[in-house]
Amino acid sequence: MRRFAALFAALDGTTKTGAKTAALADYFRAAPEPDRVWTVALLTGRRPKRAVNSTELRLWAAEVAGIPDWLFEESYTVVGDLAETIALLLPPPATTADLTLDHAIRGLIALTGQPAEARKAAVLTAWAQLPATERFLYNKLLTGGFRMGVAQGLLTRALAQATGVEEATLAHRLMGNWDPARITFPALIAGDEGGDARPYPFALASQLEDGPQPLGPPQDWLAEWKWDGIRGQLIARPGAFALWSRGEELITDRFPDLAPLADFLPPGTVIDGEVLAWDAAAQRPHPFAQLQKRIGRKTVPKTLLAEAPARILAYDLLEDAGQDIRDQPLAHRRARLTQILAALPPGLPLAASPALAFPTWDALAETRATARAEGAEGVMLKRAASPYFQGRKRGDWWKWKLDPWTVDAVMLYAQAGHGRRANLYTDFTFGVRDGNEIVPFTKAYSGLTDAEFNEITRWVQKNTLERFGPVRKVPAELVFEIGFEGIQASPRHKSGIALRFPRMLRWRRDKGVDEIDTIDSLRALLTAAP
Amino acid sequence: MATPVLTFTDRGIYCPAGDFHIDPWRPVPRALITHGHSDHARWGMGAYLATDQALPVIRKRLGQITAEGIAYGETRRIGGAGVSFHPAGHVPGSAQIKVTVGGESWVVSGDYKTEPDGLAEGFQPVPCHAFISECTFGLPIFRWEPQPQVMQRILDWWQANAAAGKTSILGAYSFGKAQRLMAGLGVHGPILTHGAVEEMTQTLRDQGYALPPTIRVTPDVTAKTHPGALAIAPPSALGSAWSARLGPVEEAFVSGWMAVRGIRRRRALGTGFVLSDHADWQGLNDAIRATGASRVFVTHGYTAPFRHWLDSQGYDAGIVETQFGDEAEAESPPDPPLAE
């Protein structure tokens, strides 16, 4: 762990990508090979299963630190990170031992399913031996929330520097279902495992801020709806049928209604598309909330399958008859996609996401304005000649979203954030007017500058009316413009509504609480929403 | 029941028997001042009383004032009260103030630190009946490493930066922390100072505190003339045009708050060193126990949980509400400057 801790300290101690890449590359040259594999796994979100839950960790840590539980919780509120809180509270180690990252993680994996006493003994032994940073990292492995501020691109660049393998090739080889507990570092780099079901790195679009005029002649571009579902990659190869989410999660089993596609797609087909809950009667997607009901479940009940059947609207074709065609122009890939889909029997839950015709940018702007009625969030613009690139490269793919809906609301409760936002009040509950009362209707966390959060934090500290654990009730005075993408009736919420992607657009210092919107104006949007 | 030795008013801590305030935040006729930091020594008092060692800094900051000095340990009578000042170990000249009325003694800690730092007069426990303690770092997550280890970390960082051709800049409070750093690091090479730091340093040097030579940064002091140097500046100078002049630079903030990663990251500074002029959790607990006091009032920090803790340890504990209502959080630092 010592070497891993040094890597962590180096990454944590700089905000410069050059320095981070160099530190990682050095690590990938020098660390023991099994440790390198685990590091790649952790940095790409492949975490070992949690052997211990956080309630147990809190209890054990408070016990070792010799403090009451309430004082542990007070400390946690200030630190904002469980792993760090524990690392800070424990007495310094009596002896130090160095165990490799591989050893530490395998030890944790072996603990799953053991009785509580055995798990506790193992964790306490590790705590008693590890110095501060190692202890923090060990706790991070335990709690599973591992973030080291290393973007995927940075990781592949460092690995490429350390191994001499080209970046794009590596990015592809790191995708998919390899098992860090079994694979060797050379096998991982050579792409020996997980071949059949391995997805390609996703191409990502950038936000179009100022409209499409600067993009040049409209005929160079293809447009389609920007759907609000789950971006996915469907793999149909001779040895594998798999559906991957953009977060590289294998979600095949969550969508049994897509299984028939395995029998009909030509072998060696890989499709990029959007998984949606489909309203067959209206011939358009259900709102995201319908899909969300299915995401959290391992097995989907029949009623839900019938109520919200899944369907893929395909954007792109990445592999055609077993050939990687990502270098071909988009126009060609779309043409092949259309041909393949046309050859499928009717009734399958897969169709092309329709291309939107537009002679002029103005015409496209008019089409875009109708997106909500189509169940879409806006339109996508892709250069017809563009390859299927890796990650987010500005220039060829743009998302041109509708302006969000907005509502002016007043802050009612504030809660401190976590991690970088520990100690700062950043998580707010907002209310709108309902007759003579103000009803809470949404929470939002993002959209303000650091300076604004600082100022609001000071205000919250001086104006707290009541505390409920970490939550503070404040006077209904500060007004914010809240933006959101969609609205749903929701019996689970007191206000009867639920918003999609709520965030703060602006702090309306110019407005008072007498100028906020009403719950009725929000309910009116329910009928406008699809 | 008789009038308490000290009461808590909207101007600060007040002694009815002696008719004086301690570290008041609004103008009063007579103020006893624990130390020279600006949240304790404020402008506008009719008369000031502070240790002989604290006065030069207070005068430097407040200009023309009516002030008197007192030696550590000397007892004076003010009205019906006996007062004496005792080392608090926080910064040079800092004191705890003991007030005795009718045989009952109360001690106001001011800010204090129990670990000797080689510069400030070392903390001495003062037996008393009631103790009014700060608790800036009054949570068990705060556990300071011994000063020599922290100085070694800073030295390693400085030397690595120097080897990479960079100037190292430490952000630290101009009075107290800055001089503590130069006292600990001065033997290793020339130390550059920001003007604000140099002024305080010169004031302390004139008093006879042993401080190494320093070089004030002026337009002709650059990375070329002083390659690989260490500079000490107020936190506000980090990332400013002032520090860019010494570039290429590596910057670090030196504060007890740097113990918490989220706070460190929010400053968008790569590096933070955990070195505080306040007592850590253990230090607070030890100091309180050493007074033998059965009544403890906490102020200035994580007051609510710390009071709760003292209560559970058998003390008769209370909170002194300070000017901002919820000082605990005003001290728990949302952003620069981090008050210590």
mmCIF file of C-alpha atoms in Angstrom, chain B:
data_model
loop_
_atom_site.group_PDB
_atom_site.id
_atom_site.type_symbol
_atom_site.label_atom_id
_atom_site.label_comp_id
_atom_site.label_asym_id
_atom_site.label_seq_id
_atom_site.Cartn_x
_atom_site.Cartn_y
_atom_site.Cartn_z
ATOM 1 C CA MET B 1 -25.959 33.645 44.925
ATOM 2 C CA ALA B 2 -23.245 36.271 44.512
ATOM 3 C CA THR B 3 -22.438 37.947 41.217
ATOM 4 C CA PRO B 4 -20.251 35.635 39.135
ATOM 5 C CA VAL B 5 -16.598 36.547 38.674
ATOM 6 C CA LEU B 6 -17.161 36.934 34.933
ATOM 7 C CA THR B 7 -20.327 37.467 32.931
ATOM 8 C CA PHE B 8 -20.976 37.242 29.217
ATOM 9 C CA THR B 9 -22.330 40.371 27.568
ATOM 10 C CA ASP B 10 -22.969 41.569 24.044
ATOM 11 C CA ARG B 11 -19.597 43.317 24.166
ATOM 12 C CA GLY B 12 -17.664 40.325 25.370
ATOM 13 C CA ILE B 13 -16.532 38.804 28.648
ATOM 14 C CA TYR B 14 -17.041 41.234 31.569
ATOM 15 C CA CYS B 15 -15.845 41.369 35.146
ATOM 16 C CA PRO B 16 -18.377 43.277 37.320
ATOM 17 C CA ALA B 17 -16.056 43.450 40.348
ATOM 18 C CA GLY B 18 -13.263 45.071 38.326
ATOM 19 C CA ASP B 19 -15.422 46.805 35.705
ATOM 20 C CA PHE B 20 -13.357 45.633 32.740
ATOM 21 C CA HIS B 21 -13.836 43.463 29.663
ATOM 22 C CA ILE B 22 -11.588 40.760 28.232
ATOM 23 C CA ASP B 23 -11.031 40.755 24.421
ATOM 24 C CA PRO B 24 -14.224 42.803 23.834
ATOM 25 C CA TRP B 25 -15.498 43.266 20.292
ATOM 26 C CA ARG B 26 -17.114 46.644 20.861
ATOM 27 C CA PRO B 27 -15.582 49.753 22.417
ATOM 28 C CA VAL B 28 -15.449 49.649 26.250
ATOM 29 C CA PRO B 29 -13.617 51.882 28.789
ATOM 30 C CA ARG B 30 -11.113 49.236 29.895
ATOM 31 C CA ALA B 31 -10.015 46.118 28.006
ATOM 32 C CA LEU B 32 -7.695 43.280 28.984
ATOM 33 C CA ILE B 33 -6.276 41.726 25.824
ATOM 34 C CA THR B 34 -5.034 38.129 25.566
ATOM 35 C CA HIS B 35 -2.969 38.596 22.392
ATOM 36 C CA GLY B 36 -2.416 40.687 19.293
ATOM 37 C CA HIS B 37 -4.540 38.874 16.679
ATOM 38 C CA SER B 38 -7.110 41.236 15.249
ATOM 39 C CA ASP B 39 -10.159 39.290 16.434
ATOM 40 C CA HIS B 40 -8.952 39.667 20.031
ATOM 41 C CA ALA B 41 -7.260 43.081 20.044
ATOM 42 C CA ARG B 42 -9.795 45.440 18.527
ATOM 43 C CA TRP B 43 -9.792 49.134 17.977
ATOM 44 C CA GLY B 44 -11.634 51.697 20.110
ATOM 45 C CA MET B 45 -11.065 50.712 23.744
ATOM 46 C CA GLY B 46 -10.550 53.445 26.351
ATOM 47 C CA ALA B 47 -7.565 51.684 27.876
ATOM 48 C CA TYR B 48 -5.722 48.471 27.037
ATOM 49 C CA LEU B 49 -3.868 46.084 29.310
ATOM 50 C CA ALA B 50 -1.745 43.307 27.784
ATOM 51 C CA THR B 51 1.530 41.528 28.440
ATOM 52 C CA ASP B 52 4.701 43.526 27.866
ATOM 53 C CA GLN B 53 5.488 41.037 25.087
ATOM 54 C CA ALA B 54 2.126 41.470 23.343
ATOM 55 C CA LEU B 55 1.989 45.261 23.410
ATOM 56 C CA PRO B 56 4.368 46.117 20.535
ATOM 57 C CA VAL B 57 2.294 44.121 18.038
ATOM 58 C CA ILE B 58 -0.953 45.564 19.404
ATOM 59 C CA ARG B 59 0.416 49.092 19.102
ATOM 60 C CA LYS B 60 1.702 48.366 15.617
ATOM 61 C CA ARG B 61 -1.758 47.243 14.569
ATOM 62 C CA LEU B 62 -3.940 49.762 16.398
ATOM 63 C CA GLY B 63 -1.754 52.882 16.288
ATOM 64 C CA GLN B 64 -2.294 55.504 18.996
ATOM 65 C CA ILE B 65 -3.845 53.789 21.998
ATOM 66 C CA THR B 66 -3.747 54.199 25.758
ATOM 67 C CA ALA B 67 -2.096 50.978 26.842
ATOM 68 C CA GLU B 68 -0.245 49.499 29.745
ATOM 69 C CA GLY B 69 1.959 46.413 29.913
ATOM 70 C CA ILE B 70 2.070 43.712 32.538
ATOM 71 C CA ALA B 71 4.622 40.974 33.181
ATOM 72 C CA TYR B 72 3.633 37.308 33.014
ATOM 73 C CA GLY B 73 2.736 36.151 36.504
ATOM 74 C CA GLU B 74 2.421 39.635 38.002
ATOM 75 C CA THR B 75 -0.817 40.219 39.928
ATOM 76 C CA ARG B 76 -2.636 43.528 39.768
ATOM 77 C CA ARG B 77 -5.736 44.768 41.457
ATOM 78 C CA ILE B 78 -8.425 46.328 39.346
ATOM 79 C CA GLY B 79 -11.325 47.419 41.483
ATOM 80 C CA GLY B 80 -12.412 44.394 43.473
ATOM 81 C CA ALA B 81 -10.615 41.900 41.237
ATOM 82 C CA GLY B 82 -7.088 40.517 41.118
ATOM 83 C CA VAL B 83 -5.815 39.850 37.595
ATOM 84 C CA SER B 84 -2.730 38.116 36.256
ATOM 85 C CA PHE B 85 -1.539 37.022 32.803
ATOM 86 C CA HIS B 86 -0.056 33.561 32.094
ATOM 87 C CA PRO B 87 1.577 32.139 28.962
ATOM 88 C CA ALA B 88 -0.901 30.598 26.484
ATOM 89 C CA GLY B 89 1.646 29.276 23.947
ATOM 90 C CA HIS B 90 -0.437 30.567 21.038
ATOM 91 C CA VAL B 91 1.816 33.299 19.606
ATOM 92 C CA PRO B 92 4.581 35.460 21.105
ATOM 93 C CA GLY B 93 3.158 37.495 23.973
ATOM 94 C CA SER B 94 -0.125 35.580 24.171
ATOM 95 C CA ALA B 95 -1.707 35.055 27.564
ATOM 96 C CA GLN B 96 -4.431 33.419 29.539
ATOM 97 C CA ILE B 97 -5.995 35.876 31.916
ATOM 98 C CA LYS B 98 -6.765 34.873 35.490
ATOM 99 C CA VAL B 99 -9.339 36.876 37.402
ATOM 100 C CA THR B 100 -9.826 36.337 41.135
ATOM 101 C CA VAL B 101 -12.695 37.819 43.120
ATOM 102 C CA GLY B 102 -13.292 36.952 46.749
ATOM 103 C CA GLY B 103 -11.088 33.850 46.569
ATOM 104 C CA GLU B 104 -12.751 32.459 43.446
ATOM 105 C CA SER B 105 -10.582 32.271 40.317
ATOM 106 C CA TRP B 106 -11.692 32.178 36.715
ATOM 107 C CA VAL B 107 -9.329 31.845 33.771
ATOM 108 C CA VAL B 108 -9.964 33.053 30.239
ATOM 109 C CA SER B 109 -7.782 30.996 27.936
ATOM 110 C CA GLY B 110 -7.746 33.270 24.923
ATOM 111 C CA ASP B 111 -6.294 31.190 22.098
ATOM 112 C CA TYR B 112 -3.809 28.580 23.240
ATOM 113 C CA LYS B 113 -1.559 25.763 22.187
ATOM 114 C CA THR B 114 -0.083 23.191 24.537
ATOM 115 C CA GLU B 115 2.854 22.049 22.387
ATOM 116 C CA PRO B 116 5.996 24.201 22.806
ATOM 117 C CA ASP B 117 6.969 25.742 19.455
ATOM 118 C CA GLY B 118 10.341 27.236 20.337
ATOM 119 C CA LEU B 119 9.138 30.814 19.908
ATOM 120 C CA ALA B 120 5.991 31.639 21.874
ATOM 121 C CA GLU B 121 6.203 31.564 25.671
ATOM 122 C CA GLY B 122 5.194 27.989 26.576
ATOM 123 C CA PHE B 123 1.667 27.236 27.781
ATOM 124 C CA GLN B 124 1.273 26.906 31.536
ATOM 125 C CA PRO B 125 -1.817 25.395 33.138
ATOM 126 C CA VAL B 126 -3.373 27.803 35.634
ATOM 127 C CA PRO B 127 -5.398 26.215 38.441
ATOM 128 C CA CYS B 128 -8.837 27.780 38.696
ATOM 129 C CA HIS B 129 -12.462 27.164 39.612
ATOM 130 C CA ALA B 130 -13.878 28.020 36.203
ATOM 131 C CA PHE B 131 -12.090 27.876 32.859
ATOM 132 C CA ILE B 132 -13.243 29.616 29.697
ATOM 133 C CA SER B 133 -11.632 27.650 26.899
ATOM 134 C CA GLU B 134 -11.457 28.210 23.177
ATOM 135 C CA CYS B 135 -12.169 25.082 21.112
ATOM 136 C CA THR B 136 -11.342 26.024 17.536
ATOM 137 C CA PHE B 137 -10.286 22.427 16.880
ATOM 138 C CA GLY B 138 -12.578 20.798 19.399
ATOM 139 C CA LEU B 139 -13.278 17.565 17.567
ATOM 140 C CA PRO B 140 -11.312 14.317 17.846
ATOM 141 C CA ILE B 141 -10.444 14.381 14.123
ATOM 142 C CA PHE B 142 -7.841 17.025 14.947
ATOM 143 C CA ARG B 143 -4.644 15.402 16.147
ATOM 144 C CA TRP B 144 -1.440 17.287 15.453
ATOM 145 C CA GLU B 145 1.803 15.637 14.497
ATOM 146 C CA PRO B 146 4.746 16.842 16.606
ATOM 147 C CA GLN B 147 6.204 20.069 15.211
ATOM 148 C CA PRO B 148 9.625 18.601 14.245
ATOM 149 C CA GLN B 149 7.922 16.093 11.928
ATOM 150 C CA VAL B 150 5.858 18.792 10.240
ATOM 151 C CA MET B 151 8.930 20.988 9.811
ATOM 152 C CA GLN B 152 10.708 18.023 8.230
ATOM 153 C CA ARG B 153 7.834 17.546 5.764
ATOM 154 C CA ILE B 154 7.990 21.202 4.829
ATOM 155 C CA LEU B 155 11.755 21.004 4.454
ATOM 156 C CA ASP B 156 11.469 17.954 2.155
ATOM 157 C CA TRP B 157 8.920 19.769 0.042
ATOM 158 C CA TRP B 158 11.073 22.914 -0.117
ATOM 159 C CA GLN B 159 14.141 20.938 -1.144
ATOM 160 C CA ALA B 160 12.264 18.979 -3.816
ATOM 161 C CA ASN B 161 10.925 22.248 -5.230
ATOM 162 C CA ALA B 162 14.366 23.820 -5.152
ATOM 163 C CA ALA B 163 15.778 20.808 -7.007
ATOM 164 C CA ALA B 164 13.079 21.323 -9.651
ATOM 165 C CA GLY B 165 14.097 24.974 -10.014
ATOM 166 C CA LYS B 166 11.043 26.345 -8.218
ATOM 167 C CA THR B 167 10.446 28.854 -5.472
ATOM 168 C CA SER B 168 8.447 27.502 -2.518
ATOM 169 C CA ILE B 169 5.795 29.777 -1.055
ATOM 170 C CA LEU B 170 4.139 29.100 2.289
ATOM 171 C CA GLY B 171 0.878 30.829 3.076
ATOM 172 C CA ALA B 172 0.750 31.559 6.811
ATOM 173 C CA TYR B 173 -0.599 34.261 9.125
ATOM 174 C CA SER B 174 1.689 37.270 9.246
ATOM 175 C CA PHE B 175 1.853 37.295 13.019
ATOM 176 C CA GLY B 176 2.705 34.100 14.826
ATOM 177 C CA LYS B 177 2.615 31.283 12.296
ATOM 178 C CA ALA B 178 4.987 33.044 9.899
ATOM 179 C CA GLN B 179 7.632 33.593 12.583
ATOM 180 C CA ARG B 180 7.193 30.079 13.925
ATOM 181 C CA LEU B 181 7.964 28.765 10.448
ATOM 182 C CA MET B 182 11.045 30.897 9.985
ATOM 183 C CA ALA B 183 12.293 29.935 13.439
ATOM 184 C CA GLY B 184 11.919 26.288 12.484
ATOM 185 C CA LEU B 185 13.275 26.500 8.943
ATOM 186 C CA GLY B 186 15.662 29.460 8.879
ATOM 187 C CA VAL B 187 18.794 27.377 9.380
ATOM 188 C CA HIS B 188 18.234 25.656 6.039
ATOM 189 C CA GLY B 189 18.563 28.635 3.738
ATOM 190 C CA PRO B 190 17.480 32.172 3.000
ATOM 191 C CA ILE B 191 13.831 32.955 3.711
ATOM 192 C CA LEU B 192 12.025 35.590 1.695
ATOM 193 C CA THR B 193 9.117 37.485 3.215
ATOM 194 C CA HIS B 194 6.086 39.348 2.035
ATOM 195 C CA GLY B 195 5.949 42.936 3.333
ATOM 196 C CA ALA B 196 3.123 42.178 5.781
ATOM 197 C CA VAL B 197 5.115 39.298 7.265
ATOM 198 C CA GLU B 198 8.352 41.296 7.394
ATOM 199 C CA GLU B 199 6.765 44.120 9.383
ATOM 200 C CA MET B 200 5.537 41.776 12.091
ATOM 201 C CA THR B 201 8.841 39.920 12.060
ATOM 202 C CA GLN B 202 10.795 43.132 12.556
ATOM 203 C CA THR B 203 8.531 44.152 15.432
ATOM 204 C CA LEU B 204 9.186 40.833 17.176
ATOM 205 C CA ARG B 205 12.902 40.955 16.362
ATOM 206 C CA ASP B 206 13.130 44.397 17.975
ATOM 207 C CA GLN B 207 11.614 42.887 21.118
ATOM 208 C CA GLY B 208 14.397 40.345 21.250
ATOM 209 C CA TYR B 209 12.680 37.210 19.923
ATOM 210 C CA ALA B 210 15.315 35.031 18.247
ATOM 211 C CA LEU B 211 14.399 35.039 14.581
ATOM 212 C CA PRO B 212 16.664 34.206 11.649
ATOM 213 C CA PRO B 213 17.547 36.856 9.068
ATOM 214 C CA THR B 214 14.929 37.259 6.348
ATOM 215 C CA ILE B 215 14.840 39.049 2.994
ATOM 216 C CA ARG B 216 11.889 41.239 2.199
ATOM 217 C CA VAL B 217 10.631 40.675 -1.352
ATOM 218 C CA THR B 218 11.082 43.865 -3.367
ATOM 219 C CA PRO B 219 11.012 44.308 -7.154
ATOM 220 C CA ASP B 220 14.693 43.368 -7.389
ATOM 221 C CA VAL B 221 14.266 40.128 -5.408
ATOM 222 C CA THR B 222 13.365 37.423 -7.923
ATOM 223 C CA ALA B 223 13.757 33.725 -8.643
ATOM 224 C CA LYS B 224 16.977 34.644 -10.460
ATOM 225 C CA THR B 225 18.572 36.462 -7.554
ATOM 226 C CA HIS B 226 17.361 33.882 -5.005
ATOM 227 C CA PRO B 227 16.961 30.523 -6.752
ATOM 228 C CA GLY B 228 15.217 27.760 -4.824
ATOM 229 C CA ALA B 229 14.248 30.054 -1.963
ATOM 230 C CA LEU B 230 11.417 29.656 0.518
ATOM 231 C CA ALA B 231 9.050 32.608 0.800
ATOM 232 C CA ILE B 232 6.503 33.209 3.565
ATOM 233 C CA ALA B 233 3.435 35.285 2.755
ATOM 234 C CA PRO B 234 -0.063 35.869 4.100
ATOM 235 C CA PRO B 235 -2.556 33.321 2.671
ATOM 236 C CA SER B 236 -4.137 36.031 0.525
ATOM 237 C CA ALA B 237 -0.897 36.359 -1.447
ATOM 238 C CA LEU B 238 -1.054 32.750 -2.680
ATOM 239 C CA GLY B 239 -1.904 32.577 -6.352
ATOM 240 C CA SER B 240 -1.556 36.345 -6.701
ATOM 241 C CA ALA B 241 0.604 38.567 -8.859
ATOM 242 C CA TRP B 242 2.931 38.837 -5.875
ATOM 243 C CA SER B 243 3.712 35.125 -5.938
ATOM 244 C CA ALA B 244 3.873 35.006 -9.743
ATOM 245 C CA ARG B 245 6.872 37.341 -9.576
ATOM 246 C CA LEU B 246 8.832 34.602 -7.858
ATOM 247 C CA GLY B 247 7.744 32.026 -10.442
ATOM 248 C CA PRO B 248 7.928 29.215 -11.227
ATOM 249 C CA VAL B 249 6.499 28.511 -7.783
ATOM 250 C CA GLU B 250 4.963 25.773 -5.678
ATOM 251 C CA GLU B 251 2.548 27.016 -3.040
ATOM 252 C CA ALA B 252 1.288 25.480 0.168
ATOM 253 C CA PHE B 253 -0.963 26.629 2.950
ATOM 254 C CA VAL B 254 0.029 26.017 6.552
ATOM 255 C CA SER B 255 -2.918 25.614 8.894
ATOM 256 C CA GLY B 256 -4.638 23.171 11.208
ATOM 257 C CA TRP B 257 -7.529 23.138 8.760
ATOM 258 C CA MET B 258 -5.328 21.385 6.228
ATOM 259 C CA ALA B 259 -5.990 18.183 8.193
ATOM 260 C CA VAL B 260 -9.287 17.875 6.315
ATOM 261 C CA ARG B 261 -8.885 16.879 2.695
ATOM 262 C CA GLY B 262 -12.094 18.511 1.497
ATOM 263 C CA ILE B 263 -10.979 21.884 2.847
ATOM 264 C CA ARG B 264 -7.538 21.433 1.311
ATOM 265 C CA ARG B 265 -8.983 20.561 -2.063
ATOM 266 C CA ARG B 266 -11.375 23.466 -2.024
ATOM 267 C CA ARG B 267 -8.471 25.863 -1.839
ATOM 268 C CA ALA B 268 -7.387 24.325 -5.162
ATOM 269 C CA LEU B 269 -3.922 24.194 -3.707
ATOM 270 C CA GLY B 270 -2.043 21.002 -4.184
ATOM 271 C CA THR B 271 -0.331 21.043 -0.846
ATOM 272 C CA GLY B 272 -1.275 21.798 2.711
ATOM 273 C CA PHE B 273 0.752 21.380 5.870
ATOM 274 C CA VAL B 274 -1.021 20.699 9.133
ATOM 275 C CA LEU B 275 0.478 23.072 11.671
ATOM 276 C CA SER B 276 -1.712 25.037 14.038
ATOM 277 C CA ASP B 277 -1.288 27.649 16.736
ATOM 278 C CA HIS B 278 -4.269 26.139 18.548
ATOM 279 C CA ALA B 279 -4.522 23.062 20.724
ATOM 280 C CA ASP B 280 -5.739 19.874 19.101
ATOM 281 C CA TRP B 281 -8.405 17.661 20.663
ATOM 282 C CA GLN B 282 -6.010 16.001 23.057
ATOM 283 C CA GLY B 283 -4.395 19.333 23.914
ATOM 284 C CA LEU B 284 -7.766 20.864 24.790
ATOM 285 C CA ASN B 285 -8.714 17.944 26.974
ATOM 286 C CA ASP B 286 -5.349 17.902 28.735
ATOM 287 C CA ALA B 287 -5.369 21.651 29.304
ATOM 288 C CA ILE B 288 -8.857 21.631 30.760
ATOM 289 C CA ARG B 289 -8.052 18.747 33.083
ATOM 290 C CA ALA B 290 -4.828 20.456 34.239
ATOM 291 C CA THR B 291 -6.719 23.534 35.459
ATOM 292 C CA GLY B 292 -8.618 21.416 37.948
ATOM 293 C CA ALA B 293 -11.690 23.496 37.103
ATOM 294 C CA SER B 294 -15.086 21.900 37.561
ATOM 295 C CA ARG B 295 -16.885 24.535 35.503
ATOM 296 C CA VAL B 296 -15.878 24.995 31.894
ATOM 297 C CA PHE B 297 -17.248 27.413 29.326
ATOM 298 C CA VAL B 298 -16.347 26.826 25.725
ATOM 299 C CA THR B 299 -16.147 29.432 23.027
ATOM 300 C CA HIS B 300 -14.750 29.993 19.578
ATOM 301 C CA GLY B 301 -14.939 26.709 17.700
ATOM 302 C CA TYR B 302 -16.991 23.521 17.677
ATOM 303 C CA THR B 303 -18.731 24.675 20.831
ATOM 304 C CA ALA B 304 -21.862 22.494 20.731
ATOM 305 C CA PRO B 305 -20.215 19.077 20.377
ATOM 306 C CA PHE B 306 -17.326 20.058 22.629
ATOM 307 C CA ARG B 307 -19.646 21.180 25.418
ATOM 308 C CA HIS B 308 -21.613 17.948 25.018
ATOM 309 C CA TRP B 309 -18.358 15.994 25.316
ATOM 310 C CA LEU B 310 -17.233 17.856 28.456
ATOM 311 C CA ASP B 311 -20.647 17.298 29.959
ATOM 312 C CA SER B 312 -20.259 13.571 29.395
ATOM 313 C CA GLN B 313 -16.852 13.753 31.088
ATOM 314 C CA GLY B 314 -18.417 15.088 34.266
ATOM 315 C CA TYR B 315 -17.748 18.813 33.850
ATOM 316 C CA ASP B 316 -20.335 21.483 34.431
ATOM 317 C CA ALA B 317 -20.000 22.819 30.895
ATOM 318 C CA GLY B 318 -21.558 25.765 29.115
ATOM 319 C CA ILE B 319 -21.180 27.705 25.911
ATOM 320 C CA VAL B 320 -20.185 31.340 25.677
ATOM 321 C CA GLU B 321 -22.179 32.782 22.829
ATOM 322 C CA THR B 322 -20.009 35.077 20.818
ATOM 323 C CA GLN B 323 -20.707 37.920 18.509
ATOM 324 C CA PHE B 324 -21.787 35.902 15.506
ATOM 325 C CA GLY B 325 -24.243 33.592 17.217
ATOM 326 C CA ASP B 326 -22.761 30.482 15.748
ATOM 327 C CA GLU B 327 -19.062 30.986 16.058
ATOM 328 C CA ALA B 328 -18.510 27.247 15.800
ATOM 329 C CA GLU B 329 -19.198 27.396 12.161
ATOM 330 C CA ALA B 330 -17.829 30.798 11.428
ATOM 331 C CA GLU B 331 -14.605 29.200 12.580
ATOM 332 C CA SER B 332 -15.121 26.044 10.635
ATOM 333 C CA PRO B 333 -13.867 27.451 7.494
ATOM 334 C CA PRO B 334 -15.946 27.790 4.399
ATOM 335 C CA ASP B 335 -13.313 29.634 2.442
ATOM 336 C CA PRO B 336 -10.248 31.825 2.649
ATOM 337 C CA PRO B 337 -9.242 33.339 4.896
ATOM 338 C CA LEU B 338 -9.423 30.435 7.281
ATOM 339 C CA ALA B 339 -9.662 31.924 10.711
ATOM 340 C CA GLU B 340 -7.546 30.235 13.310
#
